[in-house]
Amino acid sequence: MHISADDLVDVLRSEGLRITNPRRLVCTVIAERHSDHLTAAAIFDAVSTRSDGDLDIATVYRTLDVLEQAGAIKHGHIGHGPTVYHLAYEADHQHLVCSSCGSTVSIPTRDLRSFIDVITERTGFVPQVEHFALSGLCADCAKKSTTE
Amino acid sequence: MHISADDLVDVLRSEGLRITNPRRLVCTVIAERHSDHLTAAAIFDAVSTRSDGDLDIATVYRTLDVLEQAGAIKHGHIGHGPTVYHLAYEADHQHLVCSSCGSTVSIPTRDLRSFIDVITERTGFVPQVEHFALSGLCADCAKKSTTE
DNA sequence: CTACGTGCAAATGCTTTGCAAGCCC
DNA sequence: GGGCTTGCAAAGCATTTGCACGTAG
């Protein structure tokens, strides 16, 4: 299943929002690079290098807001860096960021089912694990820290 | 077990660092409010309202860095707000932030043992769950969202 | 005495906002 | 044409940094 720029534009249209060139450009980049974790700056850069591209970074943020409210995309936070955006249906994994070397790993949300259930049982809280990355040590750095 | 301002100062001393009034003041506030999740701004404010208090916010950040490197305190991230600091030995719980109402709940890290183990098994990654809060819906907001 | 620590102010990085002009429907 | 969108510039917030002065050890 791949989502096209037009699909995203349609989401906006169906919300009664106006279809403008800046919005089309942002949608195009998100669709083209659907597997990436895009930052607002990355989208801005990608658009800026296109021949038909010219828009303001503020507009990128505003468009991302609007797409997120429409349910087409979601944002998450990986470590300390800037906010990352991705298609809503791809928000099915948790990120792990190594606090030592900065590398990231993913784990499918479904593998964390029991964890999520434990939390809900004990606190009533329903976690959205994908939203914030988890910090820790990657395999390599963990090995190093025990060896030293 | 309670840590006093002097204990924190001693940590600095044992690292060969100089004991200055600004550092003493920051240590005092951390010791006095050891159960809070203090932000740099909160520490700055707390010091500023004392009769003997006068320091720069930059110094607060520098002192927090130094205390963290010395192992006396740790920092964490709860939702989008500013970085929070607390005594190292109190970093034994995970925070859950409600993305809807902003309320936070805690759960002891030991209750998440099996979760942590699953992640390590599958990815080699050793999570430090306390570092980043988890996002989700608190019991109340989860109830509301299913009712609506 | 001198390296370390401080205050101050300016810079940083990411994101938001106010406002007047522009363009979609 | 009316109002949603945009660009631009400025502001906001948390945090960091350069630098000259001050002081702990």
mmCIF file of C-alpha atoms (C1' of nucleotides) in Angstrom:
data_model
loop_
_atom_site.group_PDB
_atom_site.id
_atom_site.type_symbol
_atom_site.label_atom_id
_atom_site.label_comp_id
_atom_site.label_asym_id
_atom_site.label_seq_id
_atom_site.Cartn_x
_atom_site.Cartn_y
_atom_site.Cartn_z
ATOM 1 C CA MET A 1 0.000 0.000 0.000
ATOM 2 C CA HIS A 2 1.450 3.274 -1.150
ATOM 3 C CA ILE A 3 -0.044 6.648 -0.674
ATOM 4 C CA SER A 4 0.406 9.203 -3.438
ATOM 5 C CA ALA A 5 0.641 12.952 -3.263
ATOM 6 C CA ASP A 6 -2.845 13.069 -4.727
ATOM 7 C CA ASP A 7 -4.160 10.905 -1.948
ATOM 8 C CA LEU A 8 -2.836 13.371 0.568
ATOM 9 C CA VAL A 9 -4.235 16.278 -1.362
ATOM 10 C CA ASP A 10 -7.583 14.520 -1.378
ATOM 11 C CA VAL A 11 -7.498 14.253 2.376
ATOM 12 C CA LEU A 12 -7.114 18.011 2.560
ATOM 13 C CA ARG A 13 -9.871 18.520 0.034
ATOM 14 C CA SER A 14 -12.227 16.258 1.939
ATOM 15 C CA GLU A 15 -11.670 18.392 5.002
ATOM 16 C CA GLY A 16 -12.802 21.411 3.046
ATOM 17 C CA LEU A 17 -9.309 22.869 2.993
ATOM 18 C CA ARG A 18 -7.939 24.756 0.028
ATOM 19 C CA ILE A 19 -5.502 23.145 -2.340
ATOM 20 C CA THR A 20 -2.582 25.455 -2.883
ATOM 21 C CA ASN A 21 0.761 24.945 -4.531
ATOM 22 C CA PRO A 22 2.724 24.982 -1.271
ATOM 23 C CA ARG A 23 0.429 22.333 0.156
ATOM 24 C CA ARG A 24 0.735 20.234 -2.991
ATOM 25 C CA LEU A 25 4.530 20.418 -2.769
ATOM 26 C CA VAL A 26 4.593 19.317 0.835
ATOM 27 C CA CYS A 27 2.267 16.437 0.035
ATOM 28 C CA THR A 28 4.478 15.408 -2.856
ATOM 29 C CA VAL A 29 7.589 15.216 -0.731
ATOM 30 C CA ILE A 30 5.829 13.256 1.995
ATOM 31 C CA ALA A 31 4.457 10.797 -0.540
ATOM 32 C CA GLU A 32 7.776 10.407 -2.347
ATOM 33 C CA ARG A 33 9.708 9.819 0.816
ATOM 34 C CA HIS A 34 7.005 8.013 2.738
ATOM 35 C CA SER A 35 9.456 5.650 4.397
ATOM 36 C CA ASP A 36 11.669 8.392 5.808
ATOM 37 C CA HIS A 37 11.278 10.175 9.053
ATOM 38 C CA LEU A 38 10.998 13.645 7.718
ATOM 39 C CA THR A 39 11.663 16.811 9.615
ATOM 40 C CA ALA A 40 10.095 20.108 8.662
ATOM 41 C CA ALA A 41 13.528 21.267 7.554
ATOM 42 C CA ALA A 42 14.028 18.180 5.365
ATOM 43 C CA ILE A 43 10.714 18.803 3.654
ATOM 44 C CA PHE A 44 11.568 22.433 3.214
ATOM 45 C CA ASP A 45 14.923 21.542 1.659
ATOM 46 C CA ALA A 46 13.433 18.912 -0.609
ATOM 47 C CA VAL A 47 10.876 21.381 -1.912
ATOM 48 C CA SER A 48 13.386 24.170 -2.280
ATOM 49 C CA THR A 49 15.602 22.174 -4.616
ATOM 50 C CA ARG A 50 12.738 21.454 -6.996
ATOM 51 C CA SER A 51 12.293 23.685 -9.997
ATOM 52 C CA ASP A 52 8.668 24.294 -9.071
ATOM 53 C CA GLY A 53 9.439 24.684 -5.418
ATOM 54 C CA ASP A 54 9.308 27.822 -3.388
ATOM 55 C CA LEU A 55 7.696 28.151 -0.044
ATOM 56 C CA ASP A 56 8.340 29.299 3.469
ATOM 57 C CA ILE A 57 9.368 27.056 6.324
ATOM 58 C CA ALA A 58 6.423 28.459 8.305
ATOM 59 C CA THR A 59 4.119 27.158 5.619
ATOM 60 C CA VAL A 60 5.691 23.719 5.929
ATOM 61 C CA TYR A 61 4.856 23.709 9.618
ATOM 62 C CA ARG A 62 1.348 24.937 8.975
ATOM 63 C CA THR A 63 0.762 22.328 6.297
ATOM 64 C CA LEU A 64 2.087 19.584 8.532
ATOM 65 C CA ASP A 65 -0.291 20.700 11.276
ATOM 66 C CA VAL A 66 -3.182 20.596 8.910
ATOM 67 C CA LEU A 67 -2.263 17.175 7.537
ATOM 68 C CA GLU A 68 -1.912 15.858 11.034
ATOM 69 C CA GLN A 69 -5.269 17.226 12.124
ATOM 70 C CA ALA A 70 -6.780 15.615 9.060
ATOM 71 C CA GLY A 71 -5.320 12.326 10.247
ATOM 72 C CA ALA A 72 -3.046 11.765 7.248
ATOM 73 C CA ILE A 73 0.253 12.025 9.090
ATOM 74 C CA LYS A 74 1.585 11.768 12.610
ATOM 75 C CA HIS A 75 4.588 13.224 14.302
ATOM 76 C CA GLY A 76 7.003 11.709 16.749
ATOM 77 C CA HIS A 77 10.096 12.608 18.707
ATOM 78 C CA ILE A 78 13.351 10.761 18.332
ATOM 79 C CA GLY A 79 15.857 11.714 20.946
ATOM 80 C CA HIS A 80 16.590 15.408 21.127
ATOM 81 C CA GLY A 81 16.432 16.254 17.454
ATOM 82 C CA PRO A 82 13.612 18.051 15.696
ATOM 83 C CA THR A 83 10.117 16.648 15.367
ATOM 84 C CA VAL A 84 9.741 13.946 12.715
ATOM 85 C CA TYR A 85 6.697 13.361 10.545
ATOM 86 C CA HIS A 86 5.463 10.292 8.717
ATOM 87 C CA LEU A 87 2.328 8.877 7.191
ATOM 88 C CA ALA A 88 -0.205 7.890 9.817
ATOM 89 C CA TYR A 89 -0.363 4.257 8.758
ATOM 90 C CA GLU A 90 3.382 3.897 9.164
ATOM 91 C CA ALA A 91 3.278 4.739 12.853
ATOM 92 C CA ASP A 92 3.431 1.104 13.829
ATOM 93 C CA HIS A 93 6.850 0.915 15.385
ATOM 94 C CA GLN A 94 8.707 2.200 18.377
ATOM 95 C CA HIS A 95 12.051 3.885 18.010
ATOM 96 C CA LEU A 96 15.014 3.239 20.222
ATOM 97 C CA VAL A 97 17.768 5.843 20.260
ATOM 98 C CA CYS A 98 21.195 5.053 21.597
ATOM 99 C CA SER A 99 22.141 7.736 24.102
ATOM 100 C CA SER A 100 25.777 6.989 23.498
ATOM 101 C CA CYS A 101 26.228 6.804 19.723
ATOM 102 C CA GLY A 102 22.901 8.204 18.521
ATOM 103 C CA SER A 103 22.008 5.261 16.322
ATOM 104 C CA THR A 104 18.364 4.276 16.148
ATOM 105 C CA VAL A 105 16.606 0.933 15.936
ATOM 106 C CA SER A 106 12.933 0.134 15.452
ATOM 107 C CA ILE A 107 10.733 -2.490 17.001
ATOM 108 C CA PRO A 108 7.180 -3.248 15.846
ATOM 109 C CA THR A 109 4.543 -1.961 18.231
ATOM 110 C CA ARG A 110 2.893 -5.365 18.230
ATOM 111 C CA ASP A 111 5.952 -6.846 19.916
ATOM 112 C CA LEU A 112 5.325 -4.518 22.821
ATOM 113 C CA ARG A 113 1.734 -5.552 23.302
ATOM 114 C CA SER A 114 2.344 -7.164 26.692
ATOM 115 C CA PHE A 115 4.217 -4.122 27.884
ATOM 116 C CA ILE A 116 1.420 -1.834 26.877
ATOM 117 C CA ASP A 117 -1.068 -4.070 28.617
ATOM 118 C CA VAL A 118 0.920 -4.097 31.848
ATOM 119 C CA ILE A 119 0.884 -0.328 31.928
ATOM 120 C CA THR A 120 -2.811 -0.117 31.212
ATOM 121 C CA GLU A 121 -3.569 -2.687 33.898
ATOM 122 C CA ARG A 122 -1.602 -0.902 36.578
ATOM 123 C CA THR A 123 -2.348 2.712 35.756
ATOM 124 C CA GLY A 124 -5.307 2.854 33.396
ATOM 125 C CA PHE A 125 -3.001 4.733 31.056
ATOM 126 C CA VAL A 126 -3.127 3.718 27.378
ATOM 127 C CA PRO A 127 0.358 4.310 25.928
ATOM 128 C CA GLN A 128 1.020 5.417 22.387
ATOM 129 C CA VAL A 129 4.511 3.999 22.345
ATOM 130 C CA GLU A 130 5.323 5.292 18.883
ATOM 131 C CA HIS A 131 5.134 8.912 19.865
ATOM 132 C CA PHE A 132 8.357 9.216 21.825
ATOM 133 C CA ALA A 133 11.439 7.200 21.095
ATOM 134 C CA LEU A 134 12.934 5.224 23.908
ATOM 135 C CA SER A 135 16.408 6.035 25.077
ATOM 136 C CA GLY A 136 19.022 3.449 25.956
ATOM 137 C CA LEU A 137 22.173 1.788 24.775
ATOM 138 C CA CYS A 138 22.399 0.001 21.469
ATOM 139 C CA ALA A 139 23.867 -3.503 21.390
ATOM 140 C CA ASP A 140 27.340 -2.236 20.529
ATOM 141 C CA CYS A 141 27.483 0.515 23.107
ATOM 142 C CA ALA A 142 26.006 -1.751 25.779
ATOM 143 C CA LYS A 143 28.759 -4.245 25.072
ATOM 144 C CA LYS A 144 31.428 -1.574 25.304
ATOM 145 C CA SER A 145 30.135 -0.205 28.588
ATOM 146 C CA THR A 146 30.231 -3.622 30.269
ATOM 147 C CA THR A 147 33.666 -4.445 28.880
ATOM 148 C CA GLU A 148 35.288 -1.241 30.093
ATOM 149 C CA MET B 1 17.416 8.043 52.435
ATOM 150 C CA HIS B 2 17.655 11.756 52.009
ATOM 151 C CA ILE B 3 20.450 13.593 50.362
ATOM 152 C CA SER B 4 21.403 16.977 51.732
ATOM 153 C CA ALA B 5 22.838 19.990 49.985
ATOM 154 C CA ASP B 6 26.135 19.192 51.655
ATOM 155 C CA ASP B 7 26.110 15.706 50.198
ATOM 156 C CA LEU B 8 25.769 17.190 46.735
ATOM 157 C CA VAL B 9 28.494 19.713 47.434
ATOM 158 C CA ASP B 10 30.706 16.862 48.574
ATOM 159 C CA VAL B 11 30.162 15.104 45.286
ATOM 160 C CA LEU B 12 31.473 18.176 43.513
ATOM 161 C CA ARG B 13 34.384 18.437 45.886
ATOM 162 C CA SER B 14 35.328 14.814 45.385
ATOM 163 C CA GLU B 15 35.508 15.487 41.663
ATOM 164 C CA GLY B 16 38.033 18.205 42.324
ATOM 165 C CA LEU B 17 35.556 20.916 41.347
ATOM 166 C CA ARG B 18 35.410 24.263 43.072
ATOM 167 C CA ILE B 19 32.729 25.018 45.599
ATOM 168 C CA THR B 20 31.198 28.370 44.813
ATOM 169 C CA ASN B 21 28.139 30.107 46.115
ATOM 170 C CA PRO B 22 26.122 29.611 42.923
ATOM 171 C CA ARG B 23 26.866 25.895 43.022
ATOM 172 C CA ARG B 24 25.935 25.705 46.677
ATOM 173 C CA LEU B 25 22.628 27.406 45.984
ATOM 174 C CA VAL B 26 21.726 25.035 43.173
ATOM 175 C CA CYS B 27 22.612 22.063 45.368
ATOM 176 C CA THR B 28 20.452 23.444 48.171
ATOM 177 C CA VAL B 29 17.398 23.757 45.972
ATOM 178 C CA ILE B 30 17.846 20.273 44.540
ATOM 179 C CA ALA B 31 18.231 18.792 48.008
ATOM 180 C CA GLU B 32 15.261 20.700 49.416
ATOM 181 C CA ARG B 33 12.995 19.725 46.598
ATOM 182 C CA HIS B 34 14.414 16.310 45.919
ATOM 183 C CA SER B 35 11.038 14.801 45.149
ATOM 184 C CA ASP B 36 10.152 17.345 42.480
ATOM 185 C CA HIS B 37 10.977 17.210 38.838
ATOM 186 C CA LEU B 38 12.881 20.416 38.639
ATOM 187 C CA THR B 39 13.513 22.404 35.508
ATOM 188 C CA ALA B 40 16.465 24.743 35.163
ATOM 189 C CA ALA B 41 14.013 27.638 35.274
ATOM 190 C CA ALA B 42 12.415 26.331 38.475
ATOM 191 C CA ILE B 43 15.793 26.095 40.150
ATOM 192 C CA PHE B 44 16.686 29.545 38.930
ATOM 193 C CA ASP B 45 13.438 30.965 40.315
ATOM 194 C CA ALA B 46 13.822 29.172 43.622
ATOM 195 C CA VAL B 47 17.303 30.562 44.073
ATOM 196 C CA SER B 48 16.338 34.038 42.941
ATOM 197 C CA THR B 49 13.687 34.400 45.635
ATOM 198 C CA ARG B 50 16.140 33.588 48.416
ATOM 199 C CA SER B 51 17.789 36.449 50.261
ATOM 200 C CA ASP B 52 21.205 34.937 49.575
ATOM 201 C CA GLY B 53 20.359 34.054 46.024
ATOM 202 C CA ASP B 54 21.687 35.634 42.898
ATOM 203 C CA LEU B 55 22.979 33.755 39.907
ATOM 204 C CA ASP B 56 22.601 33.463 36.191
ATOM 205 C CA ILE B 57 20.418 30.922 34.443
ATOM 206 C CA ALA B 58 23.478 29.900 32.422
ATOM 207 C CA THR B 59 25.198 29.012 35.662
ATOM 208 C CA VAL B 60 22.254 26.853 36.634
ATOM 209 C CA TYR B 61 22.647 24.900 33.401
ATOM 210 C CA ARG B 62 26.396 24.618 33.878
ATOM 211 C CA THR B 63 25.987 23.428 37.452
ATOM 212 C CA LEU B 64 23.382 20.885 36.431
ATOM 213 C CA ASP B 65 25.756 19.579 33.764
ATOM 214 C CA VAL B 66 28.515 19.221 36.278
ATOM 215 C CA LEU B 67 26.288 17.493 38.832
ATOM 216 C CA GLU B 68 25.075 15.117 36.179
ATOM 217 C CA GLN B 69 28.576 14.269 35.029
ATOM 218 C CA ALA B 70 29.501 13.641 38.627
ATOM 219 C CA GLY B 71 26.612 11.170 38.762
ATOM 220 C CA ALA B 72 24.622 12.988 41.432
ATOM 221 C CA ILE B 73 21.625 13.854 39.284
ATOM 222 C CA LYS B 74 19.983 12.753 36.064
ATOM 223 C CA HIS B 75 17.798 14.507 33.582
ATOM 224 C CA GLY B 76 14.737 13.324 31.774
ATOM 225 C CA HIS B 77 12.162 14.538 29.267
ATOM 226 C CA ILE B 78 8.493 14.660 30.054
ATOM 227 C CA GLY B 79 6.394 15.423 27.034
ATOM 228 C CA HIS B 80 7.313 18.588 25.222
ATOM 229 C CA GLY B 81 8.267 20.720 28.186
ATOM 230 C CA PRO B 82 11.746 21.644 29.286
ATOM 231 C CA THR B 83 14.283 19.143 30.569
ATOM 232 C CA VAL B 84 13.669 17.988 34.144
ATOM 233 C CA TYR B 85 16.335 17.108 36.683
ATOM 234 C CA HIS B 86 16.240 14.913 39.747
ATOM 235 C CA LEU B 87 18.567 13.061 42.078
ATOM 236 C CA ALA B 88 20.154 10.083 40.398
ATOM 237 C CA TYR B 89 18.773 7.569 42.882
ATOM 238 C CA GLU B 90 15.231 8.743 42.262
ATOM 239 C CA ALA B 91 15.351 7.784 38.593
ATOM 240 C CA ASP B 92 13.525 4.556 39.208
ATOM 241 C CA HIS B 93 10.230 5.228 37.533
ATOM 242 C CA GLN B 94 8.847 5.814 34.084
ATOM 243 C CA HIS B 95 6.612 8.781 33.374
ATOM 244 C CA LEU B 96 3.472 8.623 31.344
ATOM 245 C CA VAL B 97 2.158 11.890 29.930
ATOM 246 C CA CYS B 98 -1.396 12.206 28.706
ATOM 247 C CA SER B 99 -1.324 13.715 25.244
ATOM 248 C CA SER B 100 -4.843 14.967 25.716
ATOM 249 C CA CYS B 101 -4.941 16.588 29.157
ATOM 250 C CA GLY B 102 -1.243 16.742 29.977
ATOM 251 C CA SER B 103 -1.504 14.918 33.298
ATOM 252 C CA THR B 104 1.334 12.615 34.235
ATOM 253 C CA VAL B 105 1.465 9.271 36.019
ATOM 254 C CA SER B 106 4.439 7.233 37.155
ATOM 255 C CA ILE B 107 5.111 3.540 37.090
ATOM 256 C CA PRO B 108 8.078 1.882 38.815
ATOM 257 C CA THR B 109 10.756 0.774 36.404
ATOM 258 C CA ARG B 110 10.755 -2.665 37.988
ATOM 259 C CA ASP B 111 7.195 -3.216 36.758
ATOM 260 C CA LEU B 112 8.500 -2.850 33.222
ATOM 261 C CA ARG B 113 11.160 -5.483 33.559
ATOM 262 C CA SER B 114 9.551 -7.876 31.092
ATOM 263 C CA PHE B 115 9.102 -5.101 28.569
ATOM 264 C CA ILE B 116 12.711 -4.114 28.800
ATOM 265 C CA ASP B 117 13.769 -7.730 28.411
ATOM 266 C CA VAL B 118 11.656 -8.219 25.287
ATOM 267 C CA ILE B 119 13.329 -5.261 23.653
ATOM 268 C CA THR B 120 16.800 -6.434 24.579
ATOM 269 C CA GLU B 121 16.068 -9.933 23.307
ATOM 270 C CA ARG B 122 14.842 -8.751 19.937
ATOM 271 C CA THR B 123 17.159 -5.852 19.258
ATOM 272 C CA GLY B 124 20.110 -6.045 21.642
ATOM 273 C CA PHE B 125 19.118 -2.586 22.754
ATOM 274 C CA VAL B 126 19.145 -1.918 26.507
ATOM 275 C CA PRO B 127 16.445 0.687 27.216
ATOM 276 C CA GLN B 128 16.709 3.337 29.899
ATOM 277 C CA VAL B 129 12.963 3.761 30.179
ATOM 278 C CA GLU B 130 13.178 6.576 32.702
ATOM 279 C CA HIS B 131 14.834 8.971 30.320
ATOM 280 C CA PHE B 132 11.916 9.796 28.085
ATOM 281 C CA ALA B 133 8.326 9.852 29.268
ATOM 282 C CA LEU B 134 5.845 7.757 27.405
ATOM 283 C CA SER B 135 2.968 9.444 25.656
ATOM 284 C CA GLY B 136 -0.579 8.169 25.674
ATOM 285 C CA LEU B 137 -4.018 8.713 27.090
ATOM 286 C CA CYS B 138 -4.666 8.761 30.809
ATOM 287 C CA ALA B 139 -7.506 6.654 32.160
ATOM 288 C CA ASP B 140 -9.982 9.534 32.059
ATOM 289 C CA CYS B 141 -9.149 10.725 28.569
ATOM 290 C CA ALA B 142 -9.105 7.171 27.247
ATOM 291 C CA LYS B 143 -12.603 6.679 28.634
ATOM 292 C CA LYS B 144 -13.819 9.892 27.025
ATOM 293 C CA SER B 145 -12.385 9.037 23.648
ATOM 294 C CA THR B 146 -14.157 5.678 23.504
ATOM 295 C CA THR B 147 -17.454 7.137 24.726
ATOM 296 C CA GLU B 148 -17.547 9.897 22.134
ATOM 297 C "C1'" DC C 1 48.709 33.213 41.426
ATOM 298 C "C1'" DT C 2 46.139 31.050 37.955
ATOM 299 C "C1'" DA C 3 43.012 27.938 36.267
ATOM 300 C "C1'" DC C 4 38.377 27.413 36.875
ATOM 301 C "C1'" DG C 5 33.822 29.538 37.342
ATOM 302 C "C1'" DT C 6 30.790 33.474 36.718
ATOM 303 C "C1'" DG C 7 27.707 37.083 34.755
ATOM 304 C "C1'" DC C 8 26.289 39.144 30.763
ATOM 305 C "C1'" DA C 9 24.857 39.341 26.328
ATOM 306 C "C1'" DA C 10 24.494 37.428 22.150
ATOM 307 C "C1'" DA C 11 23.717 33.361 19.409
ATOM 308 C "C1'" DT C 12 21.539 28.987 18.621
ATOM 309 C "C1'" DG C 13 17.919 25.737 16.874
ATOM 310 C "C1'" DC C 14 13.279 24.735 16.340
ATOM 311 C "C1'" DT C 15 8.887 26.381 16.080
ATOM 312 C "C1'" DT C 16 5.119 29.809 16.335
ATOM 313 C "C1'" DT C 17 2.801 34.080 15.416
ATOM 314 C "C1'" DG C 18 1.144 38.825 13.686
ATOM 315 C "C1'" DC C 19 0.122 41.042 9.804
ATOM 316 C "C1'" DA C 20 -0.635 42.642 5.213
ATOM 317 C "C1'" DA C 21 -0.957 40.848 0.672
ATOM 318 C "C1'" DG C 22 -2.548 37.041 -2.351
ATOM 319 C "C1'" DC C 23 -5.246 33.506 -4.272
ATOM 320 C "C1'" DC C 24 -8.686 29.497 -3.950
ATOM 321 C "C1'" DC C 25 -13.387 28.284 -4.445
ATOM 322 C "C1'" DG D 1 -15.255 38.745 -3.303
ATOM 323 C "C1'" DG D 2 -14.674 36.865 1.130
ATOM 324 C "C1'" DG D 3 -11.964 34.302 3.708
ATOM 325 C "C1'" DC D 4 -8.549 30.920 3.978
ATOM 326 C "C1'" DT D 5 -3.323 30.829 2.997
ATOM 327 C "C1'" DT D 6 0.889 32.645 2.297
ATOM 328 C "C1'" DG D 7 5.400 35.019 2.876
ATOM 329 C "C1'" DC D 8 8.005 37.706 5.658
ATOM 330 C "C1'" DA D 9 9.869 39.111 9.652
ATOM 331 C "C1'" DA D 10 9.856 39.061 14.307
ATOM 332 C "C1'" DA D 11 9.125 36.778 18.512
ATOM 333 C "C1'" DG D 12 9.351 32.774 21.655
ATOM 334 C "C1'" DC D 13 11.375 29.263 24.410
ATOM 335 C "C1'" DA D 14 15.018 26.392 26.156
ATOM 336 C "C1'" DT D 15 19.561 26.100 25.960
ATOM 337 C "C1'" DT D 16 24.435 27.159 24.734
ATOM 338 C "C1'" DT D 17 28.451 29.910 24.036
ATOM 339 C "C1'" DG D 18 32.200 33.684 23.837
ATOM 340 C "C1'" DC D 19 34.454 36.606 26.550
ATOM 341 C "C1'" DA D 20 36.391 39.450 30.080
ATOM 342 C "C1'" DC D 21 36.227 39.687 34.966
ATOM 343 C "C1'" DG D 22 36.366 37.497 39.444
ATOM 344 C "C1'" DT D 23 37.703 34.117 42.941
ATOM 345 C "C1'" DA D 24 38.519 29.415 45.035
ATOM 346 C "C1'" DG D 25 42.168 26.700 46.293
#
